[in-house]
Coordinates of C-alpha atoms and ligand atoms in Angstrom, one line a residue:
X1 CA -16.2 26.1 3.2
X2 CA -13.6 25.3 0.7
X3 CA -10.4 27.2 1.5
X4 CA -6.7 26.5 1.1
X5 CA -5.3 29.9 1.8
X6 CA -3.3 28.8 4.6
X7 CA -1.3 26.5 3.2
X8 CA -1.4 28.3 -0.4
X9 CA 2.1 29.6 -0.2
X10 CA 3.7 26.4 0.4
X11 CA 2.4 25.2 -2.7
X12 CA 4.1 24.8 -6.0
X13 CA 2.5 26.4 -8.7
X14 CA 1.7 23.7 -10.5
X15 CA 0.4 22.0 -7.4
X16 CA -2.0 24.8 -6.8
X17 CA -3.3 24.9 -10.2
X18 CA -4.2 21.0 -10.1
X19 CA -5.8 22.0 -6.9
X20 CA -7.6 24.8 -8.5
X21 CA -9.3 28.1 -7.7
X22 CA -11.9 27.7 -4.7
X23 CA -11.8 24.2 -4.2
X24 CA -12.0 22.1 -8.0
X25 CA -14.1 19.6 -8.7
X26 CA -12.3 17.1 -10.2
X27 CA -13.1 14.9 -12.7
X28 CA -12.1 10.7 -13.2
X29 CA -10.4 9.7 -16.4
X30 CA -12.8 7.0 -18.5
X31 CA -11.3 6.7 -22.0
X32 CA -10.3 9.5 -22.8
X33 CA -12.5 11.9 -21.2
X34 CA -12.4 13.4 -18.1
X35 CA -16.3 13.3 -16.4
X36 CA -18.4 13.8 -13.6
X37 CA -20.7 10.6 -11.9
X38 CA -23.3 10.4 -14.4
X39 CA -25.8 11.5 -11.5
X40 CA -23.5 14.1 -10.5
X41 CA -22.4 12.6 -6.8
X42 CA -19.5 14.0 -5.3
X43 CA -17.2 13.4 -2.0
X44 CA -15.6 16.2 0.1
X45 CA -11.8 16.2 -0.5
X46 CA -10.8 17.2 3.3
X47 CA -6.9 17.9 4.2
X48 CA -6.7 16.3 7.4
X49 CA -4.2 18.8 8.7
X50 CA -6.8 21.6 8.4
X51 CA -10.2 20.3 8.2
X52 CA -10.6 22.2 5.3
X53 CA -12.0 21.2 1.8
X54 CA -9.8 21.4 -0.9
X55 CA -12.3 20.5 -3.5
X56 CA -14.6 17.3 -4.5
X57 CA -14.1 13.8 -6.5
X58 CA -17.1 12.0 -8.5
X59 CA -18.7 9.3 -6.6
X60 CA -19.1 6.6 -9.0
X61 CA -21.8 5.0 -9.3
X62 CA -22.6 1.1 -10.7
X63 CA -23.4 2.5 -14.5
X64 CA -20.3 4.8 -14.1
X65 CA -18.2 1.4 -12.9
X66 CA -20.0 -0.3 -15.8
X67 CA -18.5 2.3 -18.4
X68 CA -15.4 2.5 -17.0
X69 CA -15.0 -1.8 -16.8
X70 CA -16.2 -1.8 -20.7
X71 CA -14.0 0.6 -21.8
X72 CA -11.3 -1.0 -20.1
X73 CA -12.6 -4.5 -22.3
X74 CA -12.8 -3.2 -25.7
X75 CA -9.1 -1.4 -25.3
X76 CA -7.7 -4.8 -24.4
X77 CA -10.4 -6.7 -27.3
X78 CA -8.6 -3.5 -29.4
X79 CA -4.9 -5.3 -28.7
X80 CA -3.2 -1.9 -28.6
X81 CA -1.9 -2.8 -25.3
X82 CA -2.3 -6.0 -25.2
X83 CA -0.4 -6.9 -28.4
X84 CA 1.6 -4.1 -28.6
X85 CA 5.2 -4.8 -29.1
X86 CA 6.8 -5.1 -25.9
X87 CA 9.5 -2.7 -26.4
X88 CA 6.4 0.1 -26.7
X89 CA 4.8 -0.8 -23.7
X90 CA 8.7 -1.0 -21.6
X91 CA 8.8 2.5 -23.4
X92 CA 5.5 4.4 -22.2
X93 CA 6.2 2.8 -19.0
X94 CA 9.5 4.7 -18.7
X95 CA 8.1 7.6 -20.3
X96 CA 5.3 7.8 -17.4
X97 CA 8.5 7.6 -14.5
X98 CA 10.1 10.1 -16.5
X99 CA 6.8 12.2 -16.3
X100 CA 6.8 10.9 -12.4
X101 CA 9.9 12.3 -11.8
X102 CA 9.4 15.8 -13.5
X103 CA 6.8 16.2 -11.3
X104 CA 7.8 14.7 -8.0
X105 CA 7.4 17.8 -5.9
X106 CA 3.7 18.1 -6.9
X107 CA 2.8 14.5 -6.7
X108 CA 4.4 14.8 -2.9
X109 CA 2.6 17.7 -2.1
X110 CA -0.6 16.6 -3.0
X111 CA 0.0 13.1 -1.0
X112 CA 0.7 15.3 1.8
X113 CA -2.6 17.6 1.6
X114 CA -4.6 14.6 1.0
X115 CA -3.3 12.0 3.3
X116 CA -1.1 14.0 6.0
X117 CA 1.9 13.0 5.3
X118 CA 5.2 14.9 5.2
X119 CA 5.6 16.2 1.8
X120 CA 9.3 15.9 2.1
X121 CA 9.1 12.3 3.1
X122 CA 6.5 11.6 0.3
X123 CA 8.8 13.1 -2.6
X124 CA 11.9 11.0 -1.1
X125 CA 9.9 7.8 0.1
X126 CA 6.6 7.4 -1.6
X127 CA 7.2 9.0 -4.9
X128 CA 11.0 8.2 -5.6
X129 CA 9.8 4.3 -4.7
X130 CA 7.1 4.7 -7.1
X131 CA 9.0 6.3 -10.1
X132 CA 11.6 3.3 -9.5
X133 CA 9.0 0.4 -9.1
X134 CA 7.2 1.8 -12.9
X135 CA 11.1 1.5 -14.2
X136 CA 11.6 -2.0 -13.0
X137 CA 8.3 -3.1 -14.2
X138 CA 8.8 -1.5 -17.3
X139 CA 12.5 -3.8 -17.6
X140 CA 9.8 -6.9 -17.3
X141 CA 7.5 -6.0 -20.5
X142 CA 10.6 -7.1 -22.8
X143 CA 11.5 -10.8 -20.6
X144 CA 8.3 -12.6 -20.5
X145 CA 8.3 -15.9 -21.5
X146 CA 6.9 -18.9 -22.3
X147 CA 8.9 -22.6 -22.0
X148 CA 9.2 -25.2 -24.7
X149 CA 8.4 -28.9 -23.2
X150 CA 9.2 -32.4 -24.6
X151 CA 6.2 -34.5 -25.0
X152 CA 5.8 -37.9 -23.7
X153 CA 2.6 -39.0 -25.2
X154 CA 2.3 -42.3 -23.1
X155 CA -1.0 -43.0 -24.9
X156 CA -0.4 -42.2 -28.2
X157 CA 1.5 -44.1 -30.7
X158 CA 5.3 -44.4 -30.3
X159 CA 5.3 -42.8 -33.9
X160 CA 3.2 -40.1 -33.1
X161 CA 5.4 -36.9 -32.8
X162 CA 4.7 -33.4 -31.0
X163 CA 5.7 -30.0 -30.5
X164 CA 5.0 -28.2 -27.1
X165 CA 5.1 -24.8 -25.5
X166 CA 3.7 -22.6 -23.4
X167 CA 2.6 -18.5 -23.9
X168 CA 2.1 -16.1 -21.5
X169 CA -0.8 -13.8 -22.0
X170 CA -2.5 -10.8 -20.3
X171 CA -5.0 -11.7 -17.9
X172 CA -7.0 -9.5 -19.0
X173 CA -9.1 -6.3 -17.2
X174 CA -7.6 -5.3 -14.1
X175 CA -9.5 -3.8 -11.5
X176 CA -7.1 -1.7 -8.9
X177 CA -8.2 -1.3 -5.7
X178 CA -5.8 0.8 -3.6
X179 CA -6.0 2.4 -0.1
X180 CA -5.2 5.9 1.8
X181 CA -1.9 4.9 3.8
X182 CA 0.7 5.4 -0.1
X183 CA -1.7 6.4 -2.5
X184 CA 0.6 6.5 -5.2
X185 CA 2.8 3.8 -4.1
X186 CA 0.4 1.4 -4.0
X187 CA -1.2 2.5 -7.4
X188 CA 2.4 1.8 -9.1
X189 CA 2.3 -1.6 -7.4
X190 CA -1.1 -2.6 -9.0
X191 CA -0.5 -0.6 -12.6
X192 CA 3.4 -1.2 -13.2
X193 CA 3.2 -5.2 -13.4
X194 CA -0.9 -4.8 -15.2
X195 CA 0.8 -2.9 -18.0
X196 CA 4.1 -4.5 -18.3
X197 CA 2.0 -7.7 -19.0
X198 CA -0.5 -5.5 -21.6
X199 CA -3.3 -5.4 -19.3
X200 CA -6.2 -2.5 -19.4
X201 CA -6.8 -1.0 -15.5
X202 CA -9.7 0.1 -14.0
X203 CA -8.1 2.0 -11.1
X204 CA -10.2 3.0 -8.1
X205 CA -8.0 5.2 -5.6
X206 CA -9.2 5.2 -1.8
X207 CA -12.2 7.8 -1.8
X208 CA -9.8 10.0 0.9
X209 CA -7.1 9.7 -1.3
X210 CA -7.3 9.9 -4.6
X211 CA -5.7 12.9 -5.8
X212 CA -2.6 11.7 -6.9
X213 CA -4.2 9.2 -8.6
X214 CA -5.9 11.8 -10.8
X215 CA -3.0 13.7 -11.4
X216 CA -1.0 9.8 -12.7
X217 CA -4.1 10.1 -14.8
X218 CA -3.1 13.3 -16.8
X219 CA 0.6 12.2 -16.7
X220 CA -0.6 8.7 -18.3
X221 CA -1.8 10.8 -21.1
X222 CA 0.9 13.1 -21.7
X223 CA 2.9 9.3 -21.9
X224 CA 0.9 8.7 -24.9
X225 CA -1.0 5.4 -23.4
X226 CA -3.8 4.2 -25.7
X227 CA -7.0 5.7 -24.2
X228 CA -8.8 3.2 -22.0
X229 CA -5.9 1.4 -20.9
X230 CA -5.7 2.8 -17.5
X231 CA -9.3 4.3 -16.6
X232 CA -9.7 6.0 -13.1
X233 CA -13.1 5.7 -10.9
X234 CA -13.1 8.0 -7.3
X235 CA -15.9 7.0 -4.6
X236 CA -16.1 5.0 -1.5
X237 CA -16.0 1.2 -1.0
X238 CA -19.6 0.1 0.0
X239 CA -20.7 1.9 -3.7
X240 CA -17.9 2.5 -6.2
X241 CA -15.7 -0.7 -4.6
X242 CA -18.5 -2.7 -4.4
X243 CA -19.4 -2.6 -8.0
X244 CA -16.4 -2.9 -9.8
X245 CA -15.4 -6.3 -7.4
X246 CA -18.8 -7.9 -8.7
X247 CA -18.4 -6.7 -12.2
X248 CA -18.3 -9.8 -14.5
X249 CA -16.2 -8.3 -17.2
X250 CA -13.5 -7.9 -14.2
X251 CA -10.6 -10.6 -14.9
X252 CA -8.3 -9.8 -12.1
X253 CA -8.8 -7.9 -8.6
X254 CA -6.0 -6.2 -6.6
X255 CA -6.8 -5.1 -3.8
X256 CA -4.6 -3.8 -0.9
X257 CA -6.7 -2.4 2.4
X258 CA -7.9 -4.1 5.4
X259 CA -8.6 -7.9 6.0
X260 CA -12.3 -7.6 6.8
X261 CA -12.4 -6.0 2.9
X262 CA -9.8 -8.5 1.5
X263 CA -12.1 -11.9 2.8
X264 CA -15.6 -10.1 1.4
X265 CA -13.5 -9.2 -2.5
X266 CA -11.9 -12.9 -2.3
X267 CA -15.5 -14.3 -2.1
X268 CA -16.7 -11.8 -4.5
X269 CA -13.7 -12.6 -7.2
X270 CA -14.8 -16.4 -6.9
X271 CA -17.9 -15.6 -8.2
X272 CA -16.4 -14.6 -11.0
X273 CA -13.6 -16.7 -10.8
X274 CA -11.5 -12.9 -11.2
X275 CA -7.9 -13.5 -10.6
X276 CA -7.1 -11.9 -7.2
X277 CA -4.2 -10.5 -5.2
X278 CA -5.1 -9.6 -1.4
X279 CA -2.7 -7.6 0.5
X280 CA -3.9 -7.0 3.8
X281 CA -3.4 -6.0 7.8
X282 CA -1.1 -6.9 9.9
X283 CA 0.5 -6.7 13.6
X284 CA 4.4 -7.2 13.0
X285 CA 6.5 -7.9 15.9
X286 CA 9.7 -5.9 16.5
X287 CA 12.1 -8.5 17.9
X288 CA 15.0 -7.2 19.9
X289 CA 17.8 -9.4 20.7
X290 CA 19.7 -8.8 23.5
X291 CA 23.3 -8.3 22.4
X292 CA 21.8 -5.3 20.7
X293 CA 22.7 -2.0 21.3
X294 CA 19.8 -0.5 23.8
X295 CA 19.7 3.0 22.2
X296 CA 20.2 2.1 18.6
X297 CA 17.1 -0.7 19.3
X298 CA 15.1 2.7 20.8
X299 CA 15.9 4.8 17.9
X300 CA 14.7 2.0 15.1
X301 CA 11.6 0.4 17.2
X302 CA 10.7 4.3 16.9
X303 CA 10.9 4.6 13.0
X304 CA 9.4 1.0 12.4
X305 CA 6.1 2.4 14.2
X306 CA 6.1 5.9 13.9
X307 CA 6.8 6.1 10.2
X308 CA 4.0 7.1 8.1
X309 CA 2.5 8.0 11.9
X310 CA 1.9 3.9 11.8
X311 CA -0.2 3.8 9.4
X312 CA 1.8 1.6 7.8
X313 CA 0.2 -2.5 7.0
X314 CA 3.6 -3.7 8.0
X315 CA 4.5 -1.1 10.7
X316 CA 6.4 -3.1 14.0
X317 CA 3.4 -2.2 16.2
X318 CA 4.4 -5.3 19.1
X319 CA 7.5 -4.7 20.0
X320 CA 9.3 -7.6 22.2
X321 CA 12.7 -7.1 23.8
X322 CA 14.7 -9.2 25.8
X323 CA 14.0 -8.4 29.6
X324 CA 18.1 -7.4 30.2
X325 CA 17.1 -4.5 28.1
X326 CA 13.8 -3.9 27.8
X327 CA 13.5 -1.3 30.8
X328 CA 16.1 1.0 29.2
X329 CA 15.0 0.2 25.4
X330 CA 11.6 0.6 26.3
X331 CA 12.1 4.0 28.6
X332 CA 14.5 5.5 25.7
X333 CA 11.6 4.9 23.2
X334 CA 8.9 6.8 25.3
X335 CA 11.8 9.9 25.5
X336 CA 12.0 9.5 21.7
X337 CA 8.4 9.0 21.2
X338 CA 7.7 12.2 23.3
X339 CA 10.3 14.8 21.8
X340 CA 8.4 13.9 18.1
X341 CA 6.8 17.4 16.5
X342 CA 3.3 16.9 15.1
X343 CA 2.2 19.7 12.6
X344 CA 1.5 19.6 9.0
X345 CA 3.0 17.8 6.1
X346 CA 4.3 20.4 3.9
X347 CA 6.5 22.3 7.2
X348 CA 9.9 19.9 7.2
X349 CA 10.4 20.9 10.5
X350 CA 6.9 18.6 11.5
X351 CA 8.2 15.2 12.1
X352 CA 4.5 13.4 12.1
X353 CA 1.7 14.9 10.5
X354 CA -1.9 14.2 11.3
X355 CA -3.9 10.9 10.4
X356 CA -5.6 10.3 7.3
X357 CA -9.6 11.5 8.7
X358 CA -11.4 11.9 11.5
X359 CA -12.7 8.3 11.1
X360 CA -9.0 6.8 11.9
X361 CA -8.4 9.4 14.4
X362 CA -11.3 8.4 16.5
X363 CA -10.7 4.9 15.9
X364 CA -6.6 4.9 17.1
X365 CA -7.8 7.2 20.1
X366 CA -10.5 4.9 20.7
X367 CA -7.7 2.1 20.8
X368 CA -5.5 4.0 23.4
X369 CA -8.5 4.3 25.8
X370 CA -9.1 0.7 25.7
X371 CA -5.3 0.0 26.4
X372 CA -5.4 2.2 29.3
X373 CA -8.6 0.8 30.4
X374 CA -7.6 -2.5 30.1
X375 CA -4.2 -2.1 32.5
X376 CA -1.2 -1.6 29.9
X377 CA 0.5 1.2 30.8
X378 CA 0.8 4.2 29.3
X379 CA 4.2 5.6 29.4
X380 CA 4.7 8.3 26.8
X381 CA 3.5 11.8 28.0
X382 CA -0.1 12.7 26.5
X383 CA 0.7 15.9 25.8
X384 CA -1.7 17.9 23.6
X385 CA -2.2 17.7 20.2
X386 CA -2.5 20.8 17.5
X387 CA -5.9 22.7 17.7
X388 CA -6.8 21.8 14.3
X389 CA -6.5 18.3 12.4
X390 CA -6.9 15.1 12.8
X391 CA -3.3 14.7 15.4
X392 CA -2.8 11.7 17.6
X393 CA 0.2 11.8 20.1
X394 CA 2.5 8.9 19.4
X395 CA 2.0 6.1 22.5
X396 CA 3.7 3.7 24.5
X397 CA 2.3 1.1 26.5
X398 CA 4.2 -1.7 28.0
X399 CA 2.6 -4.6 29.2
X400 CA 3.2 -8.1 30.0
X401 CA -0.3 -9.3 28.6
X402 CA -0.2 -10.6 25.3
X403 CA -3.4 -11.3 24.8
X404 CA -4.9 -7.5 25.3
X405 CA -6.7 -6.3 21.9
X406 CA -4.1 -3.7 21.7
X407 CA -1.8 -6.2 21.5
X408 CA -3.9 -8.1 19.1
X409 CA -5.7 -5.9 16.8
X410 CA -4.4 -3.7 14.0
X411 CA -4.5 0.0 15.1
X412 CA -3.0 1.4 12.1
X413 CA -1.6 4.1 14.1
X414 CA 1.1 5.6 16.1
X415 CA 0.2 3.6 19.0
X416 CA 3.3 0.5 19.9
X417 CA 3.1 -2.4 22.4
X418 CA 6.5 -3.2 24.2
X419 CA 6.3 -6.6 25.7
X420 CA 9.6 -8.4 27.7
X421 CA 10.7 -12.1 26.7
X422 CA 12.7 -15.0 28.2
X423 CA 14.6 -16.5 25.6
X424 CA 13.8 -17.4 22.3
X425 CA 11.6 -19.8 22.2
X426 CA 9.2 -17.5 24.1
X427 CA 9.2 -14.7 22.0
X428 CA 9.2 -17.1 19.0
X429 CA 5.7 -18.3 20.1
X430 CA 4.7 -15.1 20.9
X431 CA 5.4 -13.2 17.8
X432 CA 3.7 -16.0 16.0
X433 CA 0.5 -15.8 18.5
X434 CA -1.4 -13.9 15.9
X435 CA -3.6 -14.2 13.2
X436 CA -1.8 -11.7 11.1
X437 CA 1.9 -12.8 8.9
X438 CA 3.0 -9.6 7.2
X439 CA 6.3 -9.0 8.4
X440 CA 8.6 -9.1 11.4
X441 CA 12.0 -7.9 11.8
X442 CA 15.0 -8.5 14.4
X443 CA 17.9 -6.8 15.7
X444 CA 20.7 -8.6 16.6
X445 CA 24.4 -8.7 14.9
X446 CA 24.5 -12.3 16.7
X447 CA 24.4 -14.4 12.8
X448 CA 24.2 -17.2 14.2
X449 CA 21.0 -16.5 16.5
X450 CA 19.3 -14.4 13.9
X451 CA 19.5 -17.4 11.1
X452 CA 17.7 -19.6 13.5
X453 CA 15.2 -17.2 14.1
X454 CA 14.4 -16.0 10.9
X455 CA 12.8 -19.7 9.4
X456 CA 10.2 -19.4 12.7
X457 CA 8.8 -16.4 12.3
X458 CA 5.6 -16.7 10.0
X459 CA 5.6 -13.9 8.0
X460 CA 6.2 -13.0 4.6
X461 CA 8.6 -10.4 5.0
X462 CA 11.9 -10.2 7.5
X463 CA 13.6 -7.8 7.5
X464 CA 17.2 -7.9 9.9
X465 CA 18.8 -4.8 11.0
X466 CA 15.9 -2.9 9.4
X467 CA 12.0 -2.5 9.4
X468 CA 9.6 -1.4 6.5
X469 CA 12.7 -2.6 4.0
X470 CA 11.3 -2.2 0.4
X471 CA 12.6 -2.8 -3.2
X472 CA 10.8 -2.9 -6.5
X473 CA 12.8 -6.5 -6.9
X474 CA 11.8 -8.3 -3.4
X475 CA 8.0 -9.7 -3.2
X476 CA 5.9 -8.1 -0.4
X477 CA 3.1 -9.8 1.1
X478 CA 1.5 -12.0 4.0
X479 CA 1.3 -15.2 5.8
X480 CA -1.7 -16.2 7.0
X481 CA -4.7 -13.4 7.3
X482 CA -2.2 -11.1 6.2
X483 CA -3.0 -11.7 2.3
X484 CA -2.7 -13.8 -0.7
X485 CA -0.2 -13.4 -3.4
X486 CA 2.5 -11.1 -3.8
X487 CA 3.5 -7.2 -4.9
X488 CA 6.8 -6.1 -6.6
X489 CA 9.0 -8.5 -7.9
X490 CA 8.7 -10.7 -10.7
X491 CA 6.1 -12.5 -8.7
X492 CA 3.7 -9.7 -8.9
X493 CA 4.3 -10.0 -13.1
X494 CA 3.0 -13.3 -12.6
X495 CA 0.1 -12.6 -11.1
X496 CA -1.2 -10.5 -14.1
X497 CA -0.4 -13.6 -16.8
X498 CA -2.7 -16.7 -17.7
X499 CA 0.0 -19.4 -19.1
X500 CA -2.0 -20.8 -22.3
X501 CA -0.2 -24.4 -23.2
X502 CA 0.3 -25.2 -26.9
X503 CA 0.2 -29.0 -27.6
X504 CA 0.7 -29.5 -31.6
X505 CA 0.5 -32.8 -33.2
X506 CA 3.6 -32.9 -36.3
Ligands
LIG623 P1 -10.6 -0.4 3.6 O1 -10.1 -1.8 3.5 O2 -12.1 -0.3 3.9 O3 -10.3 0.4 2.3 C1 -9.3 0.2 1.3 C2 -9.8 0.4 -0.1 O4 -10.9 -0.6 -0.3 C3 -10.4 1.8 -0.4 O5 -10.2 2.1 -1.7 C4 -11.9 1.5 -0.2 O6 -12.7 2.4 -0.9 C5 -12.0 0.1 -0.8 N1 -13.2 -0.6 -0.3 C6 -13.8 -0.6 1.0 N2 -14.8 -1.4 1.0 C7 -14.9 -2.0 -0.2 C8 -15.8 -3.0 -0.7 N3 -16.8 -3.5 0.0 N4 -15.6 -3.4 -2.0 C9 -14.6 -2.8 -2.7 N5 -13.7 -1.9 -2.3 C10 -13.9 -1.5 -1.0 O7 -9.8 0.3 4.7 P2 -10.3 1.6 5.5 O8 -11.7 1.5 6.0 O9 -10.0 2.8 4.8 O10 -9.4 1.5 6.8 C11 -9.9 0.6 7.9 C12 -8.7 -0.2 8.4 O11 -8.1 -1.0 7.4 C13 -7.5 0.6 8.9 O12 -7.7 1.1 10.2 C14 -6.4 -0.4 8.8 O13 -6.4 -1.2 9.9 C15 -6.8 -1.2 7.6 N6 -6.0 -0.7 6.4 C16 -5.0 -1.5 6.0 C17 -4.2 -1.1 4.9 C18 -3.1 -2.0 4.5 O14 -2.2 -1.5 3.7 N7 -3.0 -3.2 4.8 C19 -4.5 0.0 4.2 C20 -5.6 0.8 4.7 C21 -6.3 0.4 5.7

């Protein structure tokens, strides 16, 4: 039954008319039309805090991919984007934040409904990082550049002069693959660098997720964006994904989900030889030093995995601490950890929010059972979770076994590991003893220590003094089986350019 009465008056207005009357059945943006899967398929749009439908999304199929892809081709063949003058596309692009920003409130609230997440933390987090990532891509649109060289020529005649450069040029179509943990986040990392370098986008939201994406749709619109540029397909991996990673006229893939998915698209994009940007899982290690303060280490061990109710790629879900503190760091956690107020996303007063679906809920409690099972111990409370929704208590387990497959695998969910080390060549080893490289951080205000730890920690991101640490400026992603490539930053621009090298005899 499709019904959103319960949560209706904590709606904005315009939220609720996105949402529609009884439960709406969107459409995804091709062109400039907005249609349904041309065989009519259609997911369930659940609100995890409920377990109520809030309406439906097309489920693409291959022919709908295939429009979609060559639509995408013929506006970049067009050159409206792709040769428009710089300064138009750095304007749209700031026009769209501008839009972004206008709308904030709704574009939180809908993250919240669809994913879970507190709509207070998605306006001030999610959305505000979004809006600022689109305005530093849009900065880059205006600086890219080629390099002039000097030519050697060894084999040609000493006569023989030459004038050489280099151009930077779109890569071309873009396919967008995003997942359910920042929706719209992780949308603006994949479409802010494609259209600063005059890429055309086939965006594919995750099929739990995707309404924000559909509302970015209408707002791209209102920006004024050539039709085509940015064209939005909604359905699930195995169908929808599936099609638009094999799709020949695909020149670029980004793709940001789990590592099983990743290795299957970075075959697929060989195939092609598609352009491809992995950003995957991860199991980043929390690294308390022990001149650090024990209650301050509790209080930030707690955001870095409860945030986003660790669902998070780089969420500090092993968490070593020196054994002189790790009894009271790791008993003031499990207070914290056990105070936190589940509930859903659009009361402030909720401090964690439900997970994304029933699929990940069953999967993070299936996690917990194996911990227990397999002798870590459980030391937060498991006190019950609300009636309805897809809740899972935060947890605590301490153990000394490093090699248990909580330890080991990504739960993607408010579930932490706290381990005690020696010294620091033990937890060094340790914290690198896993396949994953996302991120790591450590807490110390020793300078000395913390500059020799950070160059022996494999990961892509450390943070010091802080966890989940993100800027539109600094690249973000992994080591190892944590990814290939990097979002935000100038590197990310990169990533959407081929450099073409002009060699011209005078
Ligand atoms: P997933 O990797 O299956 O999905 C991410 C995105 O990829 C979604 O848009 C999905 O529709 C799409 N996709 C899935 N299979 C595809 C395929 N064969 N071809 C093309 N696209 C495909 O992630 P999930 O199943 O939603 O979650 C499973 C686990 O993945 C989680 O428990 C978590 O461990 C991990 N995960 C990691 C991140 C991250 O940011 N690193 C994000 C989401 C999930």
């Amino acid at each position: 039954m499709t019904n959103f009465r319960d949560i209706e008056g904590l709606l904005d207005e315009r939220t609720l008319r996105f949402l529609g009357v009884g439960g709406h059945e969107h459409r995804m943006l091709i062109g400039e039309n907005w249609i349904d899967a041309q065989d009519g398929a259609r997911i369930d749009i659940i609100n995890p805090a409920t377990e109520q439908k809030l309406g439906s999304i097309p489920a693409a199929s291959a022919d709908d991919v295939n429009t979609a892809v060559n639509t995408a081709r013929a506006a970049f063949d067009s050159g409206s984007w792709a040769r428009a003058r710089p300064a138009d596309r750095e304007r749209l692009l700031l026009k769209l934040a501008d839009l972004m920003e206008r709308d904030a409130l709704v574009l939180a609230q809908l993250e919240s409904i669809d994913n879970g997440k507190s709509a207070q933390i998605a306006e001030s987090v999610d959305v505000t990082l979004a809006i600022g990532f689109f305005r530093y891509m849009a900065g880059w649109a205006t600086k890219i550049e080629g390099g002039t060289h000097t030519v050697s020529a060894l084999a040609a005649p000493r006569e023989a002069e030459f004038s050489a450069f280099t151009y930077r040029e779109p890569v071309g179509v873009v396919a967008a693959i995003v997942p359910w943990n920042f929706p719209l986040l992780i949308t603006s990392w994949k479409l802010g660098p494609a259209l600063a370098a005059g890429c055309t986008v086939v965006l594919k939201p995750a099929e739990q997720t995707s309404l924000s994406a559909l509302y970015l749709g209408r707002l791209i619109q209102e920006a004024g964006f050539p039709a085509g540029v940015v064209n939005i397909v909604t359905g699930d991996g195995s169908n929808t994904g599936e099609a638009l990673i094999r799709h020949p006229g695909i020149n670029k893939i980004s793709f940001t989900g789990s590592t099983k998915v990743g290795q299957l698209i970075g075959r697929a994009a060989m195939d092609n030889m598609a352009r491809v940007t992995l950003e995957l899982g991860g199991k980043s290690p929390v690294v308390i030093l022990e001149d650090y303060d024990p209650e301050q280490a509790a209080a930030q061990a707690a955001q870095a995995i409860f945030f986003n109710h660790g669902q998070v790629c780089s969420a500090g879900s092993r968490l070593y601490v020196h054994k002189s503190k790790y009894d009271s760091v790791v008993g003031q956690l499990a207070n914290l950890a056990d105070t936190i107020k589940l509930g859903h996303g659009l009361d402030p007063a909720h401090q964690m929010g439900p997970l994304v679906s029933k699929r990940q809920m069953d999967r993070v409690c299936g996690y917990i059972n194996i911990g227990q099972e397999s002798g870590a111990e459980r030391i937060t409370t498991a006190n019950s979770t609300p009636e309805r929704g897809y809740f899972v208590q935060p947890t605590v387990f301490a153990s000394t076994n490093d090699k248990l497959e909580i330890v080991r695998e990504e739960i993607f969910g408010p579930v932490v590991v706290a381990m005690p080390y020696d010294d620091l060549d033990d937890v060094v080893r340790r914290a690198n003893d896993t396949p994953y490289g996302l991120a790591a951080s450590i807490w110390s205000n020793d300078l000395s220590r913390v500059h020799k730890l950070v160059p022996r920690l494999k990961a892509g991101s450390v943070w010091v003094n802080c966890h989940n640490m993100l800027d539109a400026a600094i690249p973000f992603g992994g080591y190892k089986m944590s990814g290939f490539g990097r979002d935000m930053g100038r590197q990310s621009l990169d990533a959407y350019l081929e450099t073409k090298s002009v060699v011209m005899a005078l």
